[in-house]
């Protein structure tokens, strides 16, 4: 069995299996996995790229009114999610269309693809930690975690991820001219697989799950006390409401991320212990689940805008304001054009 190590998963090449060595179920599973690999990324792109673009625009408008660390992270997450989607689409098309590639292009694509996919998850994790600390220490966070400090923290996370994945700039080569492959084998590959999966899904999902539980507990505990302390201060009340809405949105986004990442975490945990024989049904099932769980996890890059819109009243208001402003400009332009045309007659 020939194995290709790609950005998202492990790919099985069934062409090495002897004739009549595979059953109908084996072929069906491999075909189904190939269809998912070929087309699912387009679904993610169609829904995710426009949504993330709108999110970045709306959050930028909201930041003009009040810049906070949370809004900065949400805007950054939208941009990074779009970069991750585009890189995954390029990697997908390089295989499907058999685009000519060399070692350098493979290394850059592999490195950036993993970095930005993982970075998006850690931005969300950092946002969850920041929200928990805001709820836990509401009167200290304005000093402890400013926008500038938040920028430094998230920049350090990016640099750390780059250092961890730096080996990809020399351990990746091109395979058959269009597919990127790792030169690591055996224990070295397993170590890389687990470190990459741990950073991409398992650790962020675990942190988000813990932060969500703690957020819910402390929000309930502190709601009455904070309301009593701030009931006579309108500015504080507005701030509290804004923070509460950001926190509720984060809880929903984090919960969806955990749900989408959980299958990938389970598969990763079982990967080393599931060793089917070549050309067996077990091999096809492992390949199919690898592709399926990887693509489900990638969906997390595409859903945030729709979650913001459903859960965030302030986000919906900002979005509606932008739509009304754009519509008003278009009507004004049309009216002006018609007036000029009538005048010219």
mmCIF file of N, CA, C and O in Angstrom, residues 110-150:
data_model
loop_
_atom_site.group_PDB
_atom_site.id
_atom_site.type_symbol
_atom_site.label_atom_id
_atom_site.label_comp_id
_atom_site.label_asym_id
_atom_site.label_seq_id
_atom_site.Cartn_x
_atom_site.Cartn_y
_atom_site.Cartn_z
ATOM 1 N N UNK A 110 2.501 23.343 2.542
ATOM 2 C CA UNK A 110 2.306 22.481 3.708
ATOM 3 C C UNK A 110 2.474 23.270 5.000
ATOM 4 O O UNK A 110 1.654 23.185 5.927
ATOM 5 N N UNK A 111 3.540 24.066 5.066
ATOM 6 C CA UNK A 111 3.851 24.835 6.266
ATOM 7 C C UNK A 111 2.749 25.859 6.562
ATOM 8 O O UNK A 111 2.191 25.900 7.665
ATOM 9 N N UNK A 112 2.405 26.688 5.570
ATOM 10 C CA UNK A 112 1.397 27.722 5.781
ATOM 11 C C UNK A 112 0.017 27.119 6.029
ATOM 12 O O UNK A 112 -0.762 27.646 6.842
ATOM 13 N N UNK A 113 -0.300 26.027 5.321
ATOM 14 C CA UNK A 113 -1.604 25.398 5.511
ATOM 15 C C UNK A 113 -1.806 24.926 6.940
ATOM 16 O O UNK A 113 -2.859 25.174 7.547
ATOM 17 N N UNK A 114 -0.811 24.267 7.495
ATOM 18 C CA UNK A 114 -0.923 23.777 8.872
ATOM 19 C C UNK A 114 -0.875 24.921 9.885
ATOM 20 O O UNK A 114 -1.607 24.923 10.879
ATOM 21 N N UNK A 115 -0.022 25.900 9.630
ATOM 22 C CA UNK A 115 0.120 27.018 10.559
ATOM 23 C C UNK A 115 -1.197 27.775 10.700
ATOM 24 O O UNK A 115 -1.688 28.009 11.815
ATOM 25 N N UNK A 116 -1.797 28.173 9.580
ATOM 26 C CA UNK A 116 -2.995 29.004 9.650
ATOM 27 C C UNK A 116 -4.216 28.209 10.116
ATOM 28 O O UNK A 116 -5.078 28.754 10.820
ATOM 29 N N UNK A 117 -4.302 26.925 9.760
ATOM 30 C CA UNK A 117 -5.405 26.102 10.263
ATOM 31 C C UNK A 117 -5.320 25.964 11.776
ATOM 32 O O UNK A 117 -6.326 26.071 12.490
ATOM 33 N N UNK A 118 -4.116 25.718 12.273
ATOM 34 C CA UNK A 118 -3.924 25.575 13.719
ATOM 35 C C UNK A 118 -4.046 26.915 14.429
ATOM 36 O O UNK A 118 -4.629 26.999 15.522
ATOM 37 N N UNK A 119 -3.537 27.963 13.802
ATOM 38 C CA UNK A 119 -3.577 29.294 14.409
ATOM 39 C C UNK A 119 -5.015 29.765 14.625
ATOM 40 O O UNK A 119 -5.333 30.372 15.662
ATOM 41 N N UNK A 120 -5.901 29.484 13.665
ATOM 42 C CA UNK A 120 -7.308 29.873 13.815
ATOM 43 C C UNK A 120 -7.906 29.244 15.070
ATOM 44 O O UNK A 120 -8.635 29.898 15.831
ATOM 45 N N UNK A 121 -7.597 27.975 15.293
ATOM 46 C CA UNK A 121 -8.124 27.298 16.481
ATOM 47 C C UNK A 121 -7.569 27.885 17.772
ATOM 48 O O UNK A 121 -8.267 27.961 18.790
ATOM 49 N N UNK A 122 -6.312 28.321 17.731
ATOM 50 C CA UNK A 122 -5.702 28.894 18.938
ATOM 51 C C UNK A 122 -6.137 30.334 19.183
ATOM 52 O O UNK A 122 -6.114 30.807 20.325
ATOM 53 N N UNK A 123 -6.525 31.045 18.131
ATOM 54 C CA UNK A 123 -7.124 32.369 18.348
ATOM 55 C C UNK A 123 -8.424 32.215 19.122
ATOM 56 O O UNK A 123 -8.696 32.953 20.083
ATOM 57 N N UNK A 124 -9.235 31.236 18.711
ATOM 58 C CA UNK A 124 -10.493 30.975 19.409
ATOM 59 C C UNK A 124 -10.230 30.540 20.851
ATOM 60 O O UNK A 124 -10.932 30.966 21.783
ATOM 61 N N UNK A 125 -9.212 29.722 21.048
ATOM 62 C CA UNK A 125 -8.858 29.283 22.399
ATOM 63 C C UNK A 125 -8.393 30.460 23.265
ATOM 64 O O UNK A 125 -8.787 30.583 24.437
ATOM 65 N N UNK A 126 -7.558 31.328 22.696
ATOM 66 C CA UNK A 126 -7.093 32.513 23.424
ATOM 67 C C UNK A 126 -8.261 33.422 23.774
ATOM 68 O O UNK A 126 -8.322 33.987 24.879
ATOM 69 N N UNK A 127 -9.204 33.566 22.844
ATOM 70 C CA UNK A 127 -10.395 34.371 23.102
ATOM 71 C C UNK A 127 -11.208 33.783 24.254
ATOM 72 O O UNK A 127 -11.735 34.520 25.104
ATOM 73 N N UNK A 128 -11.311 32.459 24.295
ATOM 74 C CA UNK A 128 -12.053 31.802 25.381
ATOM 75 C C UNK A 128 -11.376 32.049 26.728
ATOM 76 O O UNK A 128 -12.053 32.315 27.730
ATOM 77 N N UNK A 129 -10.061 31.965 26.753
ATOM 78 C CA UNK A 129 -9.327 32.227 28.000
ATOM 79 C C UNK A 129 -9.520 33.677 28.437
ATOM 80 O O UNK A 129 -9.746 33.969 29.616
ATOM 81 N N UNK A 130 -9.442 34.595 27.468
ATOM 82 C CA UNK A 130 -9.642 36.014 27.784
ATOM 83 C C UNK A 130 -11.042 36.270 28.331
ATOM 84 O O UNK A 130 -11.224 37.016 29.301
ATOM 85 N N UNK A 131 -12.049 35.622 27.733
ATOM 86 C CA UNK A 131 -13.436 35.798 28.206
ATOM 87 C C UNK A 131 -13.614 35.237 29.616
ATOM 88 O O UNK A 131 -14.312 35.824 30.451
ATOM 89 N N UNK A 132 -12.978 34.109 29.884
ATOM 90 C CA UNK A 132 -13.071 33.527 31.222
ATOM 91 C C UNK A 132 -12.467 34.462 32.260
ATOM 92 O O UNK A 132 -13.038 34.684 33.341
ATOM 93 N N UNK A 133 -11.317 35.032 31.934
ATOM 94 C CA UNK A 133 -10.665 35.938 32.874
ATOM 95 C C UNK A 133 -11.479 37.212 33.071
ATOM 96 O O UNK A 133 -11.495 37.784 34.165
ATOM 97 N N UNK A 134 -12.163 37.676 31.995
ATOM 98 C CA UNK A 134 -13.030 38.846 32.127
ATOM 99 C C UNK A 134 -14.160 38.568 33.106
ATOM 100 O O UNK A 134 -14.515 39.408 33.935
ATOM 101 N N UNK A 135 -14.741 37.378 33.007
ATOM 102 C CA UNK A 135 -15.832 37.010 33.913
ATOM 103 C C UNK A 135 -15.303 36.777 35.326
ATOM 104 O O UNK A 135 -15.941 37.154 36.313
ATOM 105 N N UNK A 136 -14.134 36.157 35.425
ATOM 106 C CA UNK A 136 -13.574 35.823 36.739
ATOM 107 C C UNK A 136 -13.025 37.053 37.448
ATOM 108 O O UNK A 136 -13.167 37.190 38.662
ATOM 109 N N UNK A 137 -12.359 37.943 36.704
ATOM 110 C CA UNK A 137 -11.774 39.143 37.297
ATOM 111 C C UNK A 137 -12.251 40.376 36.521
ATOM 112 O O UNK A 137 -11.447 41.028 35.823
ATOM 113 N N UNK A 138 -13.513 40.726 36.628
ATOM 114 C CA UNK A 138 -14.103 41.765 35.779
ATOM 115 C C UNK A 138 -13.500 43.154 35.970
ATOM 116 O O UNK A 138 -13.478 43.947 35.028
ATOM 117 N N UNK A 139 -12.998 43.473 37.143
ATOM 118 C CA UNK A 139 -12.505 44.816 37.414
ATOM 119 C C UNK A 139 -10.983 44.935 37.285
ATOM 120 O O UNK A 139 -10.427 45.990 37.531
ATOM 121 N N UNK A 140 -10.329 43.850 36.915
ATOM 122 C CA UNK A 140 -8.876 43.868 36.756
ATOM 123 C C UNK A 140 -8.438 43.707 35.300
ATOM 124 O O UNK A 140 -7.335 44.082 34.946
ATOM 125 N N UNK A 141 -9.330 43.148 34.473
ATOM 126 C CA UNK A 141 -8.923 42.802 33.110
ATOM 127 C C UNK A 141 -8.646 44.019 32.243
ATOM 128 O O UNK A 141 -7.902 43.922 31.259
ATOM 129 N N UNK A 142 -9.264 45.153 32.569
ATOM 130 C CA UNK A 142 -9.005 46.358 31.775
ATOM 131 C C UNK A 142 -7.530 46.749 31.814
ATOM 132 O O UNK A 142 -7.024 47.386 30.892
ATOM 133 N N UNK A 143 -6.846 46.347 32.883
ATOM 134 C CA UNK A 143 -5.419 46.635 33.025
ATOM 135 C C UNK A 143 -4.567 45.420 32.676
ATOM 136 O O UNK A 143 -3.521 45.536 32.036
ATOM 137 N N UNK A 144 -5.033 44.231 33.079
ATOM 138 C CA UNK A 144 -4.242 43.010 32.896
ATOM 139 C C UNK A 144 -4.163 42.571 31.439
ATOM 140 O O UNK A 144 -3.154 42.034 31.000
ATOM 141 N N UNK A 145 -5.263 42.762 30.668
ATOM 142 C CA UNK A 145 -5.298 42.250 29.291
ATOM 143 C C UNK A 145 -5.823 43.342 28.373
ATOM 144 O O UNK A 145 -6.954 43.306 27.916
ATOM 145 N N UNK A 146 -4.984 44.318 28.075
ATOM 146 C CA UNK A 146 -5.348 45.395 27.163
ATOM 147 C C UNK A 146 -5.237 44.908 25.718
ATOM 148 O O UNK A 146 -4.756 43.805 25.454
ATOM 149 N N UNK A 147 -5.683 45.750 24.788
ATOM 150 C CA UNK A 147 -5.598 45.387 23.367
ATOM 151 C C UNK A 147 -4.147 45.187 22.956
ATOM 152 O O UNK A 147 -3.811 44.248 22.221
ATOM 153 N N UNK A 148 -3.268 46.049 23.450
ATOM 154 C CA UNK A 148 -1.841 45.921 23.104
ATOM 155 C C UNK A 148 -1.256 44.619 23.645
ATOM 156 O O UNK A 148 -0.543 43.906 22.937
ATOM 157 N N UNK A 149 -1.582 44.295 24.891
ATOM 158 C CA UNK A 149 -1.099 43.036 25.469
ATOM 159 C C UNK A 149 -1.721 41.841 24.744
ATOM 160 O O UNK A 149 -1.065 40.817 24.551
ATOM 161 N N UNK A 150 -2.982 41.987 24.355
ATOM 162 C CA UNK A 150 -3.628 40.921 23.600
ATOM 163 C C UNK A 150 -2.948 40.671 22.274
ATOM 164 O O UNK A 150 -2.808 39.516 21.842
#
